[in-house]
Coordinates of C-alpha atoms and ligand atoms in Angstrom, one line a residue:
M171 CA 42.5 152.5 124.5
L172 CA 44.1 150.8 127.5
V173 CA 47.7 150.5 128.7
V174 CA 48.3 147.7 131.2
G175 CA 51.3 148.7 133.3
A176 CA 52.6 152.1 134.4
G177 CA 56.3 151.7 134.4
C178 CA 58.5 153.6 132.0
A179 CA 57.1 151.7 129.0
G180 CA 53.5 152.0 130.0
M181 CA 53.6 155.7 130.9
R182 CA 55.6 156.6 127.8
A183 CA 53.0 154.7 125.7
A184 CA 50.1 156.4 127.5
I185 CA 51.5 159.9 126.9
E186 CA 52.1 159.3 123.2
A187 CA 48.6 157.8 122.8
F188 CA 47.0 160.8 124.5
D189 CA 49.0 163.2 122.3
A190 CA 47.9 161.3 119.2
G191 CA 44.3 161.9 120.1
A192 CA 43.2 158.6 121.8
D193 CA 41.2 158.3 125.1
V194 CA 43.6 156.5 127.4
G195 CA 43.1 154.3 130.4
V196 CA 46.1 153.0 132.4
V197 CA 45.7 150.0 134.6
S198 CA 48.4 149.2 137.2
K199 CA 48.7 146.8 140.1
L200 CA 51.0 149.3 141.8
H201 CA 50.9 153.1 142.1
P202 CA 52.8 154.2 138.9
T203 CA 55.8 155.6 140.7
R204 CA 56.3 152.3 142.6
S205 CA 56.8 150.5 139.2
H206 CA 60.1 148.7 139.1
S207 CA 61.5 151.0 136.4
G208 CA 62.1 153.4 139.4
A209 CA 64.8 151.0 140.7
A210 CA 66.9 151.4 137.6
E211 CA 70.2 152.9 138.5
G212 CA 73.0 153.2 136.0
G213 CA 71.5 154.9 132.9
I214 CA 70.0 154.9 129.5
N215 CA 71.8 154.5 126.1
A216 CA 71.7 156.8 123.2
A217 CA 74.5 157.7 120.7
L218 CA 74.7 161.4 121.5
G219 CA 78.5 161.5 121.1
N220 CA 79.0 163.9 124.1
S221 CA 81.9 162.1 125.6
A222 CA 83.6 160.5 122.6
E223 CA 82.7 159.9 118.9
D224 CA 79.6 157.8 118.5
S225 CA 76.8 157.1 116.1
P226 CA 73.6 155.2 115.9
E227 CA 75.4 152.7 113.6
T228 CA 78.0 152.0 116.2
H229 CA 75.3 151.7 118.9
A230 CA 73.5 149.3 116.6
F231 CA 76.6 147.2 115.9
D232 CA 77.4 146.9 119.6
T233 CA 73.8 145.9 120.3
V234 CA 73.8 143.2 117.6
K235 CA 77.2 141.8 118.7
G236 CA 76.1 142.0 122.4
S237 CA 72.9 140.1 121.5
D238 CA 75.2 137.3 120.2
Y239 CA 73.5 137.9 116.8
L240 CA 70.1 136.9 118.0
G241 CA 68.7 140.4 118.0
D242 CA 66.5 141.5 115.0
Q243 CA 68.7 143.9 113.2
D244 CA 65.9 146.0 111.6
A245 CA 64.4 146.7 115.1
I246 CA 67.9 147.5 116.5
E247 CA 68.5 150.0 113.8
I248 CA 65.2 151.8 114.4
F249 CA 66.0 151.7 118.1
T250 CA 69.4 153.3 117.9
R251 CA 68.4 155.9 115.3
E252 CA 65.4 157.1 117.4
A253 CA 67.0 156.9 120.8
P254 CA 68.8 160.3 120.8
G255 CA 65.5 162.2 120.0
D256 CA 63.8 160.3 122.8
I257 CA 66.5 161.4 125.3
Y258 CA 66.2 165.0 124.4
Q259 CA 62.4 164.8 124.8
L260 CA 62.9 163.4 128.3
E261 CA 65.3 166.2 129.1
H262 CA 62.9 168.8 127.8
W263 CA 60.2 167.3 130.1
G264 CA 62.5 167.9 133.0
A265 CA 64.7 164.8 133.4
V266 CA 67.7 166.0 135.5
F267 CA 70.5 164.1 133.7
S268 CA 74.0 164.6 135.0
R269 CA 76.2 166.9 132.9
N270 CA 79.8 167.1 131.8
A271 CA 82.2 170.0 132.2
E272 CA 81.0 171.5 128.9
G273 CA 77.4 171.5 130.2
K274 CA 76.3 168.7 127.8
L275 CA 74.5 165.5 129.0
A276 CA 77.3 163.4 130.5
Q277 CA 77.7 159.8 129.2
R278 CA 79.5 157.0 131.1
P279 CA 81.0 153.8 129.6
F280 CA 78.9 150.7 130.0
G281 CA 79.7 147.0 129.2
A282 CA 80.4 146.1 125.6
A283 CA 79.7 149.6 124.4
G284 CA 82.1 150.9 121.7
S285 CA 81.8 154.5 123.1
P286 CA 80.7 156.0 126.4
R287 CA 77.0 156.4 125.6
T288 CA 75.1 155.8 128.8
V289 CA 73.2 159.0 129.8
F290 CA 72.5 159.0 133.6
A291 CA 71.2 160.9 136.5
A292 CA 73.9 160.0 139.1
D293 CA 72.8 156.4 139.9
I294 CA 69.1 157.0 140.3
T295 CA 68.2 157.2 136.6
G296 CA 65.0 155.1 136.8
H297 CA 63.7 157.1 139.7
V298 CA 64.2 160.3 137.8
L299 CA 62.5 158.9 134.6
I300 CA 59.5 157.5 136.4
H301 CA 58.8 160.8 138.1
V302 CA 59.2 162.8 135.0
L303 CA 56.8 160.5 133.1
Y304 CA 54.3 160.5 135.9
E305 CA 54.3 164.3 135.9
Q306 CA 53.5 164.2 132.2
V307 CA 50.7 161.7 132.7
M308 CA 49.3 163.9 135.5
K309 CA 49.6 167.0 133.4
R310 CA 47.4 165.3 130.7
M311 CA 44.9 164.1 133.3
A312 CA 44.6 167.8 134.4
L313 CA 44.3 169.0 130.8
D314 CA 41.5 166.6 129.9
P315 CA 40.3 164.3 132.7
A316 CA 37.9 162.5 130.4
R317 CA 40.8 161.4 128.1
M318 CA 43.4 160.2 130.6
T319 CA 42.4 157.9 133.5
V320 CA 44.7 155.9 135.7
Y321 CA 43.2 152.8 137.4
E322 CA 45.7 152.5 140.2
E323 CA 45.8 149.2 142.1
F324 CA 43.9 147.2 139.5
F325 CA 45.3 143.7 138.9
A326 CA 45.0 142.6 135.3
W327 CA 44.3 138.9 135.2
K328 CA 43.1 137.9 131.7
L329 CA 43.0 139.4 128.2
V330 CA 39.6 139.4 126.5
T331 CA 39.3 138.6 122.8
D332 CA 36.4 138.2 120.5
G333 CA 38.2 135.4 118.6
T334 CA 39.8 137.8 116.1
R335 CA 41.0 140.8 118.2
C336 CA 41.7 141.9 121.7
T337 CA 38.9 143.8 123.3
G338 CA 40.3 144.6 126.8
V339 CA 41.2 143.0 130.1
I340 CA 39.6 141.5 133.1
C341 CA 41.0 143.0 136.3
W342 CA 40.7 142.4 140.1
N343 CA 40.0 145.7 141.9
L344 CA 42.6 145.5 144.7
L345 CA 41.1 148.2 146.8
Q346 CA 37.5 147.2 146.8
G347 CA 37.6 143.6 145.5
G348 CA 35.6 142.2 142.6
L349 CA 36.3 141.5 139.0
V350 CA 35.8 144.2 136.4
Q351 CA 36.1 144.0 132.6
I352 CA 37.6 147.1 131.0
G353 CA 36.9 147.2 127.3
A354 CA 39.3 148.8 124.9
T355 CA 39.7 149.1 121.1
A356 CA 43.5 148.7 121.5
T357 CA 45.4 147.3 124.5
I358 CA 49.1 147.7 125.2
L359 CA 50.8 145.3 127.6
A360 CA 53.6 147.0 129.6
T361 CA 53.7 144.8 132.6
G362 CA 57.5 144.4 133.0
G363 CA 59.7 141.4 133.7
A364 CA 59.6 138.1 135.4
G365 CA 62.7 138.0 137.6
R366 CA 60.7 136.6 140.6
I367 CA 60.7 133.2 139.0
Y368 CA 64.1 133.0 140.7
R369 CA 64.7 133.2 144.4
T370 CA 67.8 135.5 144.1
T371 CA 66.9 138.4 141.8
T372 CA 67.3 142.1 141.5
N373 CA 63.6 142.3 140.6
A374 CA 60.8 143.5 142.9
Y375 CA 58.1 141.2 144.2
A376 CA 55.8 142.6 141.5
C377 CA 57.9 141.3 138.6
T378 CA 56.1 138.0 138.1
G379 CA 55.7 138.0 134.3
D380 CA 51.9 138.6 134.4
G381 CA 51.6 140.1 130.9
M382 CA 53.7 137.4 129.3
A383 CA 51.5 134.8 130.9
M384 CA 48.3 136.6 130.0
A385 CA 49.4 136.8 126.3
L386 CA 50.5 133.1 126.3
H387 CA 47.2 132.0 127.7
A388 CA 45.3 134.1 125.1
G389 CA 47.1 132.0 122.4
L390 CA 50.0 134.4 121.6
P391 CA 53.6 133.4 121.0
L392 CA 56.4 134.2 123.4
K393 CA 59.8 134.6 121.9
D394 CA 63.3 133.6 123.2
M395 CA 62.1 132.6 126.7
E396 CA 65.3 130.7 127.5
F397 CA 67.3 133.9 127.8
M398 CA 67.3 135.2 131.4
Q399 CA 70.1 137.6 132.0
F400 CA 72.2 137.3 135.2
H401 CA 73.6 140.6 136.3
P402 CA 77.2 140.3 137.5
T403 CA 77.0 142.6 140.5
T404 CA 74.1 141.8 142.8
M405 CA 75.0 142.0 146.5
Y406 CA 75.5 139.0 148.8
P407 CA 73.2 138.0 150.4
S408 CA 70.2 140.2 149.4
G409 CA 70.5 140.1 145.6
I410 CA 70.0 143.8 145.5
L411 CA 71.8 145.4 142.5
L412 CA 74.9 147.5 142.4
T413 CA 74.7 149.2 139.0
E414 CA 77.0 148.5 136.1
G415 CA 77.7 152.2 136.4
C416 CA 80.1 151.3 139.2
R417 CA 82.3 149.4 136.7
G418 CA 81.6 152.2 134.2
E419 CA 83.1 154.6 136.6
G420 CA 86.1 152.3 137.0
A421 CA 85.4 149.8 139.7
Y422 CA 87.4 146.5 139.6
L423 CA 86.3 142.9 140.2
I424 CA 88.7 140.9 142.4
N425 CA 88.7 137.4 143.8
K426 CA 89.7 136.3 147.2
E427 CA 93.4 136.5 146.2
G428 CA 92.9 140.2 145.3
E429 CA 93.5 139.3 141.6
R430 CA 91.6 141.4 138.9
F431 CA 90.4 138.1 137.4
M432 CA 88.7 139.6 134.3
A433 CA 92.1 140.0 132.8
R434 CA 92.1 136.3 132.2
Y435 CA 88.6 136.1 130.7
A436 CA 88.3 139.4 128.7
P437 CA 91.8 140.9 128.4
N438 CA 90.6 144.0 126.5
A439 CA 87.2 144.8 127.9
L440 CA 88.0 143.6 131.4
E441 CA 85.1 144.5 133.8
L442 CA 83.3 146.1 130.9
A443 CA 82.8 143.0 128.9
S444 CA 79.1 142.1 128.2
R445 CA 77.1 140.9 131.2
D446 CA 76.9 137.3 130.1
V447 CA 80.7 137.2 129.9
V448 CA 81.3 138.8 133.3
S449 CA 78.7 136.7 135.0
R450 CA 80.3 133.5 133.7
S451 CA 83.7 134.6 134.7
E452 CA 82.5 135.4 138.3
Q453 CA 80.7 132.1 138.5
T454 CA 83.8 130.2 137.3
E455 CA 85.9 132.0 140.0
I456 CA 83.4 131.1 142.6
D457 CA 83.0 127.4 141.4
E458 CA 86.8 127.0 141.4
G459 CA 87.2 128.2 145.0
R460 CA 88.5 131.7 144.4
G461 CA 85.4 133.4 145.8
I462 CA 84.4 134.3 149.3
N463 CA 81.0 133.0 150.6
G464 CA 79.8 132.3 147.1
S465 CA 80.8 135.8 146.0
V466 CA 83.6 137.8 144.4
L467 CA 84.4 141.4 145.4
L468 CA 83.6 144.8 143.7
D469 CA 86.3 147.2 144.6
M470 CA 85.7 150.9 144.3
R471 CA 88.3 152.2 146.8
H472 CA 90.6 153.5 144.1
L473 CA 87.8 155.8 142.7
G474 CA 88.1 158.0 145.8
A475 CA 85.4 159.4 148.1
E476 CA 84.6 162.4 145.8
K477 CA 83.7 160.3 142.7
I478 CA 81.8 157.8 144.8
L479 CA 79.8 160.5 146.5
T480 CA 79.0 162.4 143.3
R481 CA 78.6 159.7 140.7
L482 CA 77.5 156.7 142.8
P483 CA 75.8 158.0 146.0
G484 CA 72.9 155.6 145.7
S485 CA 75.1 152.5 145.3
R486 CA 77.2 153.5 148.3
E487 CA 74.0 153.8 150.4
L488 CA 72.7 150.4 149.2
A489 CA 76.1 148.8 150.0
M490 CA 76.1 150.3 153.5
T491 CA 72.5 149.3 154.2
Y492 CA 72.3 145.9 152.6
A493 CA 75.9 144.6 152.8
G494 CA 77.2 146.6 155.8
V495 CA 80.1 147.8 153.7
D496 CA 81.1 151.4 152.8
P497 CA 82.7 151.1 149.3
I498 CA 84.9 154.1 150.0
Y499 CA 86.8 151.9 152.5
A500 CA 86.2 148.3 151.6
P501 CA 85.2 146.1 148.6
V502 CA 81.6 144.8 148.4
P503 CA 80.7 141.1 148.0
V504 CA 78.8 140.5 144.7
R505 CA 77.6 137.6 142.6
P506 CA 75.5 137.0 139.5
G507 CA 71.7 137.3 140.1
A508 CA 68.6 136.9 137.9
H509 CA 68.0 140.4 136.4
Y510 CA 66.3 140.8 133.0
H511 CA 64.2 138.7 130.7
M512 CA 65.4 139.1 127.1
G513 CA 62.4 137.1 125.9
G514 CA 58.7 138.0 126.0
V515 CA 55.6 138.6 123.9
E516 CA 56.6 138.7 120.3
T517 CA 56.0 142.0 118.6
D518 CA 57.0 143.9 115.5
E519 CA 58.8 147.2 115.5
W520 CA 55.5 149.1 116.3
G521 CA 54.8 146.9 119.3
R522 CA 52.1 145.0 117.4
T523 CA 51.5 141.4 118.4
E524 CA 49.9 138.7 116.3
L525 CA 46.4 139.5 117.8
E526 CA 44.8 142.5 116.3
G527 CA 44.4 145.4 118.8
L528 CA 47.0 144.0 121.2
Y529 CA 50.4 145.6 121.6
A530 CA 53.3 145.0 124.0
A531 CA 56.2 147.3 125.0
G532 CA 59.1 147.3 127.6
E533 CA 60.4 144.2 129.3
V534 CA 57.2 142.2 128.8
A535 CA 57.9 142.4 125.0
C536 CA 60.4 140.8 122.7
V537 CA 60.9 143.1 119.7
S538 CA 63.8 141.7 119.6
V539 CA 66.4 144.3 120.4
H540 CA 68.4 142.3 123.0
G541 CA 68.6 138.9 121.4
A542 CA 70.5 136.5 123.7
N543 CA 72.1 139.1 125.9
R544 CA 71.0 142.7 126.7
L545 CA 73.6 145.5 126.9
G546 CA 73.3 147.5 130.1
G547 CA 71.4 150.8 129.5
N548 CA 69.5 149.4 126.5
S549 CA 66.4 148.4 128.5
L550 CA 65.4 151.8 129.8
M551 CA 65.9 153.1 126.3
E552 CA 63.8 150.3 124.9
T553 CA 60.9 151.2 127.3
I554 CA 60.9 154.8 126.1
T555 CA 61.5 154.3 122.3
F556 CA 59.2 151.3 121.9
G557 CA 56.7 152.6 124.5
R558 CA 56.4 155.7 122.3
R559 CA 56.1 153.8 119.1
S560 CA 53.5 151.3 120.4
G561 CA 51.5 154.2 122.0
R562 CA 51.5 156.1 118.6
H563 CA 50.5 153.1 116.5
A564 CA 47.8 151.8 119.0
A565 CA 46.3 155.3 119.2
E566 CA 46.1 155.7 115.5
W567 CA 44.6 152.3 115.1
A568 CA 42.1 152.9 117.9
T569 CA 41.0 156.4 116.7
G570 CA 40.6 155.1 113.2
R571 CA 38.0 152.6 114.5
R572 CA 35.9 155.2 116.3
G573 CA 32.2 154.5 115.7
A574 CA 32.8 150.8 114.9
P575 CA 30.4 148.4 116.6
E576 CA 31.3 147.2 120.1
A577 CA 33.0 143.8 120.1
S578 CA 31.5 141.0 122.0
S579 CA 33.3 139.5 125.0
N580 CA 31.9 136.0 124.7
G581 CA 31.0 135.8 128.4
A582 CA 34.6 136.2 129.4
L583 CA 33.7 137.9 132.7
A584 CA 31.3 135.2 133.7
D585 CA 33.9 132.5 132.9
A586 CA 36.5 134.5 135.0
E587 CA 34.0 134.8 137.9
R588 CA 33.5 131.0 137.9
E589 CA 37.2 130.3 137.9
L590 CA 37.8 132.8 140.7
G591 CA 34.9 131.2 142.7
T592 CA 36.5 127.8 142.4
L593 CA 39.8 129.1 143.7
L594 CA 38.3 131.0 146.6
D595 CA 35.8 128.3 147.5
R596 CA 38.5 125.8 148.1
Q597 CA 38.9 125.4 151.9
T598 CA 41.8 122.9 152.2
G599 CA 45.0 122.4 150.2
E600 CA 48.6 123.4 150.0
R601 CA 49.6 127.1 150.7
P602 CA 51.3 128.7 147.7
W603 CA 54.4 130.0 149.4
Q604 CA 56.1 126.6 149.6
I605 CA 55.7 126.1 145.9
R606 CA 57.0 129.6 145.2
E607 CA 60.1 128.9 147.3
E608 CA 60.8 125.6 145.6
L609 CA 60.3 127.2 142.1
G610 CA 62.7 130.0 143.0
S611 CA 65.5 127.9 144.5
S612 CA 65.3 125.1 141.9
M613 CA 65.4 127.6 139.0
L614 CA 68.5 129.1 140.5
E615 CA 70.1 125.7 140.9
N616 CA 69.1 124.2 137.6
F617 CA 68.7 127.1 135.1
G618 CA 71.2 129.6 136.2
V619 CA 74.4 131.1 134.7
F620 CA 75.6 127.7 133.5
R621 CA 73.1 125.1 132.3
R622 CA 73.5 121.3 131.9
G623 CA 71.2 118.9 129.9
E624 CA 70.4 116.6 132.9
Q625 CA 69.8 119.5 135.2
M626 CA 67.3 121.0 132.8
E627 CA 65.6 117.7 132.4
R628 CA 65.3 117.5 136.2
Q629 CA 64.0 121.0 136.4
I630 CA 61.3 120.2 133.9
E631 CA 60.1 117.4 136.1
I632 CA 60.3 119.7 139.2
I633 CA 58.2 122.3 137.4
D634 CA 55.6 119.7 136.3
G635 CA 55.3 118.6 139.9
L636 CA 54.9 122.1 141.2
R637 CA 52.3 122.9 138.6
R638 CA 50.3 119.8 139.6
R639 CA 50.5 120.8 143.3
Y640 CA 49.5 124.4 142.3
R641 CA 46.1 123.0 141.0
N642 CA 45.2 122.4 144.7
V643 CA 46.5 125.5 146.4
V644 CA 44.3 127.1 148.9
V645 CA 43.8 130.9 149.3
E646 CA 43.1 131.4 153.0
D647 CA 42.1 135.1 152.7
K648 CA 38.6 135.1 151.3
G649 CA 38.3 138.9 151.7
S650 CA 37.9 141.7 149.2
V651 CA 40.2 144.4 150.3
F652 CA 43.9 144.2 149.3
N653 CA 43.7 140.4 149.1
N654 CA 47.5 139.8 148.5
D655 CA 47.0 136.1 149.2
L656 CA 44.8 135.9 146.1
T657 CA 46.9 138.0 143.8
Q658 CA 50.1 136.4 144.8
T659 CA 48.6 133.0 144.1
I660 CA 47.6 134.1 140.6
E661 CA 51.1 135.5 140.1
L662 CA 52.6 132.2 141.1
G663 CA 50.5 130.4 138.5
F664 CA 51.8 132.9 135.9
S665 CA 55.4 132.3 137.0
L666 CA 55.1 128.5 136.9
D667 CA 53.8 128.5 133.4
L668 CA 56.5 130.8 132.2
A669 CA 59.2 128.7 133.9
A670 CA 57.9 125.7 131.9
C671 CA 58.3 127.7 128.7
M672 CA 61.8 128.7 129.6
L673 CA 63.0 125.2 130.4
Q674 CA 61.5 123.6 127.3
A675 CA 63.2 126.2 125.1
G676 CA 66.4 126.0 127.1
L677 CA 66.8 122.2 126.8
A678 CA 66.0 122.3 123.1
R679 CA 68.7 125.0 122.4
R680 CA 71.7 122.7 122.1
E681 CA 74.3 125.5 121.9
S682 CA 75.8 128.2 124.0
R683 CA 74.7 131.7 123.0
G684 CA 74.6 134.9 125.1
A685 CA 73.0 134.2 128.5
H686 CA 72.3 130.5 127.6
S687 CA 75.6 128.8 128.4
R688 CA 76.1 125.0 128.2
P689 CA 79.8 124.6 128.7
H690 CA 79.6 120.9 129.4
D691 CA 77.6 119.6 126.5
F692 CA 77.3 122.3 123.9
P693 CA 80.0 124.9 124.6
A694 CA 80.0 126.7 121.2
R695 CA 77.5 128.9 119.4
D696 CA 75.9 126.9 116.6
D697 CA 74.8 129.4 113.9
E698 CA 74.0 126.6 111.5
N699 CA 71.3 125.1 113.6
F700 CA 70.4 127.8 116.2
L701 CA 70.7 131.2 114.7
K702 CA 66.9 131.4 115.2
H703 CA 64.4 132.6 117.7
S704 CA 62.5 130.1 119.8
I705 CA 58.7 130.6 119.7
T706 CA 56.6 129.2 122.5
R707 CA 52.8 128.8 122.4
W708 CA 50.5 127.3 125.0
R709 CA 48.5 124.3 123.8
D710 CA 46.5 121.8 125.9
G711 CA 47.9 123.2 129.2
G712 CA 51.6 123.1 128.2
P713 CA 54.3 124.8 126.1
V714 CA 54.8 123.9 122.4
L715 CA 58.0 125.0 120.8
S716 CA 58.9 126.2 117.2
Y717 CA 61.4 128.5 115.7
K718 CA 61.6 131.6 113.6
E719 CA 64.3 133.3 111.5
V720 CA 66.3 136.2 112.9
R721 CA 65.9 139.3 110.8
M722 CA 69.3 140.5 109.6
T723 CA 70.1 143.7 107.7
R724 CA 73.9 144.1 107.5
W725 CA 75.8 142.3 110.2
E726 CA 76.8 138.7 109.6
P727 CA 77.6 136.7 112.7
T728 CA 81.3 136.7 113.7
E729 CA 83.0 135.4 116.8
R730 CA 82.6 137.6 119.9
K731 CA 86.0 138.7 121.4
Y732 CA 86.5 140.9 124.4
Ligands
LIG898 C1 67.5 147.0 140.0 C2 67.4 147.2 138.5 C3 68.2 148.2 137.9 C4 68.1 148.4 136.6 N1 68.9 149.4 136.0 C5 68.8 149.6 134.7 C6 69.6 150.7 134.1 O1 70.3 151.4 134.7 N2 69.5 150.8 132.7 C7 68.6 150.1 132.0 O2 68.6 150.3 130.8 N3 67.9 149.1 132.5 C8 68.0 148.8 133.8 N4 67.2 147.9 134.4 C9 66.2 147.2 133.6 C10 65.0 148.2 133.4 O3 64.9 149.0 134.5 C11 63.7 147.4 133.3 O4 63.8 146.4 132.3 C12 62.6 148.4 132.8 O5 62.5 149.5 133.7 C13 61.2 147.7 132.8 O6 60.3 148.7 132.5 P1 58.8 148.3 132.2 O7 58.0 149.6 132.0 O8 58.8 147.3 131.1 O9 58.3 147.5 133.5 P2 58.1 148.0 135.0 O10 58.8 149.3 135.3 O11 58.4 146.8 135.8 O12 56.5 148.3 135.1 C14 55.6 147.2 135.1 C15 54.2 147.8 135.3 O13 53.3 146.9 135.1 C16 52.4 146.8 136.2 N5 51.8 145.4 136.2 C17 52.5 144.3 136.3 N6 51.7 143.2 136.3 C18 50.4 143.8 136.3 C19 49.1 143.2 136.4 N7 48.9 141.9 136.4 N8 48.1 144.1 136.4 C20 48.2 145.4 136.4 N9 49.5 146.0 136.3 C21 50.5 145.2 136.3 C22 53.2 147.2 137.4 O14 52.3 147.8 138.4 C23 54.1 148.3 136.8 O15 53.3 149.6 136.7 C24 67.3 147.6 135.8 C25 66.5 146.6 136.4 C26 66.6 146.4 137.7 C27 65.7 145.3 138.3

């Protein structure tokens, strides 16, 4: 079986599949440890109850409420029940989590959490996890090289199907050039998020939504694509993240008058309200003239040097390098930035998609645990818990089919070669970078923290125009070795199609829920008409929208108060 993507979700899936007896191949356009999971800072949520009383039920309720009731409650209950075991597994594999005075795993408060439940390794949690998982992958490669292979720097471009099931992927070999088809009985997409659709984002250049677009183009449904989370503390001007862990450790948000403005928006939770609430509050301060250079300030001075140096050393370094500010002595300018895609490839609680043999896990997938708004710390946990679950199910399915006849690929490789030839043979046309720039800045302008009907309509026209121009882009580099010009052009095509899906679903959602906020025309949540998932399919070169019920177990929607 094949795992596409080697971040936390992909590697956790690969480890589990190997342990369940499958022969595993992992394809990644980056070296695994360069995957964007490594940038995660603040921590990973599980109800261990080490700092205060906690339980999986409380974690589930917080997640449901944080999702603005759009999360699927059966998936959320599985998630919060299995998370503690997954944390201990990581710890036994060598994850060096920070500890409290009793020697137990320390847990810090995060936004909208009813108890301090975020396990962390200072503020480099993702870095620690990605290295621990890579070690486990390498261990298995050493144990049985025939059963675990990592295809580093292979760019997956298309899913292959035989009409009824997924039979593998077509990849571009980044090091040597050329298309290759890798066949697999089961395939798990774990290609991460799509933040690069926006110009200002916390996401790396690699986060272009490839897996979502590949699934969409293979006829699969994407779920809840209108929900892009804006993180409240991204630095001005770079967009680089300062973790929610800063506020978890007690940092304040202040406006240009030095006022702790969250007291007006969320009098109880203050800076630890959920991300959608804090981002909207900041944006309101900025829009009403109480910001500085389009930012507000994150103030850590009162935490003291010792706490900053032990709990938040990475954040201090980032602030000094990218904002020129040492948070021990001065507040750091921050503003909301595109951060996390709550939507993605629709899966069930085992990572199964609608297409037999195809699974998805991690940020590319929509299980849906996060609904309309993700709680900080829940995404790393999702990559691990649902990475493991999809790895297990896919392995059992694939090993159960050993000896079955090879599936036909219907000439998919020849079709892909022709399409690539057309792109590379084009000698004149527009360069892709200008289109990418216009997509990123217009998305920020017209589909950001606050959304208006007429702006979304305009953005749909802009995206249509960009997609028309994209049909004539020219790839100037015709070479084989590390042809970034080619792969970035393909990534741009993916991002454009996903943006079209996001806008169509956003305009149609005539309510405000979680990260989708329409204060001017539809300021309230409308459970009667919109307590439902949006489902987007690709038909005749464009998105087509439908809806699906939210799965509820025990929590009826109530008003969110902070
Ligand atoms: C700066 C930052 C900090 C964060 N901090 C936290 C935190 O503290 N806690 C938390 O819970 N969440 C956090 N998040 C969110 C969380 O880190 C991510 O959602 C999560 O790590 C995504 O993991 P993933 O495995 O799904 O994808 P990734 O780690 O992004 O991995 C994607 C993989 O897919 C591969 N890939 C992509 N496209 C292709 C292709 N076409 N062909 C082949 N391979 C491909 C890549 O090479 C990579 O290996 C943070 C996010 C950011 C951006």
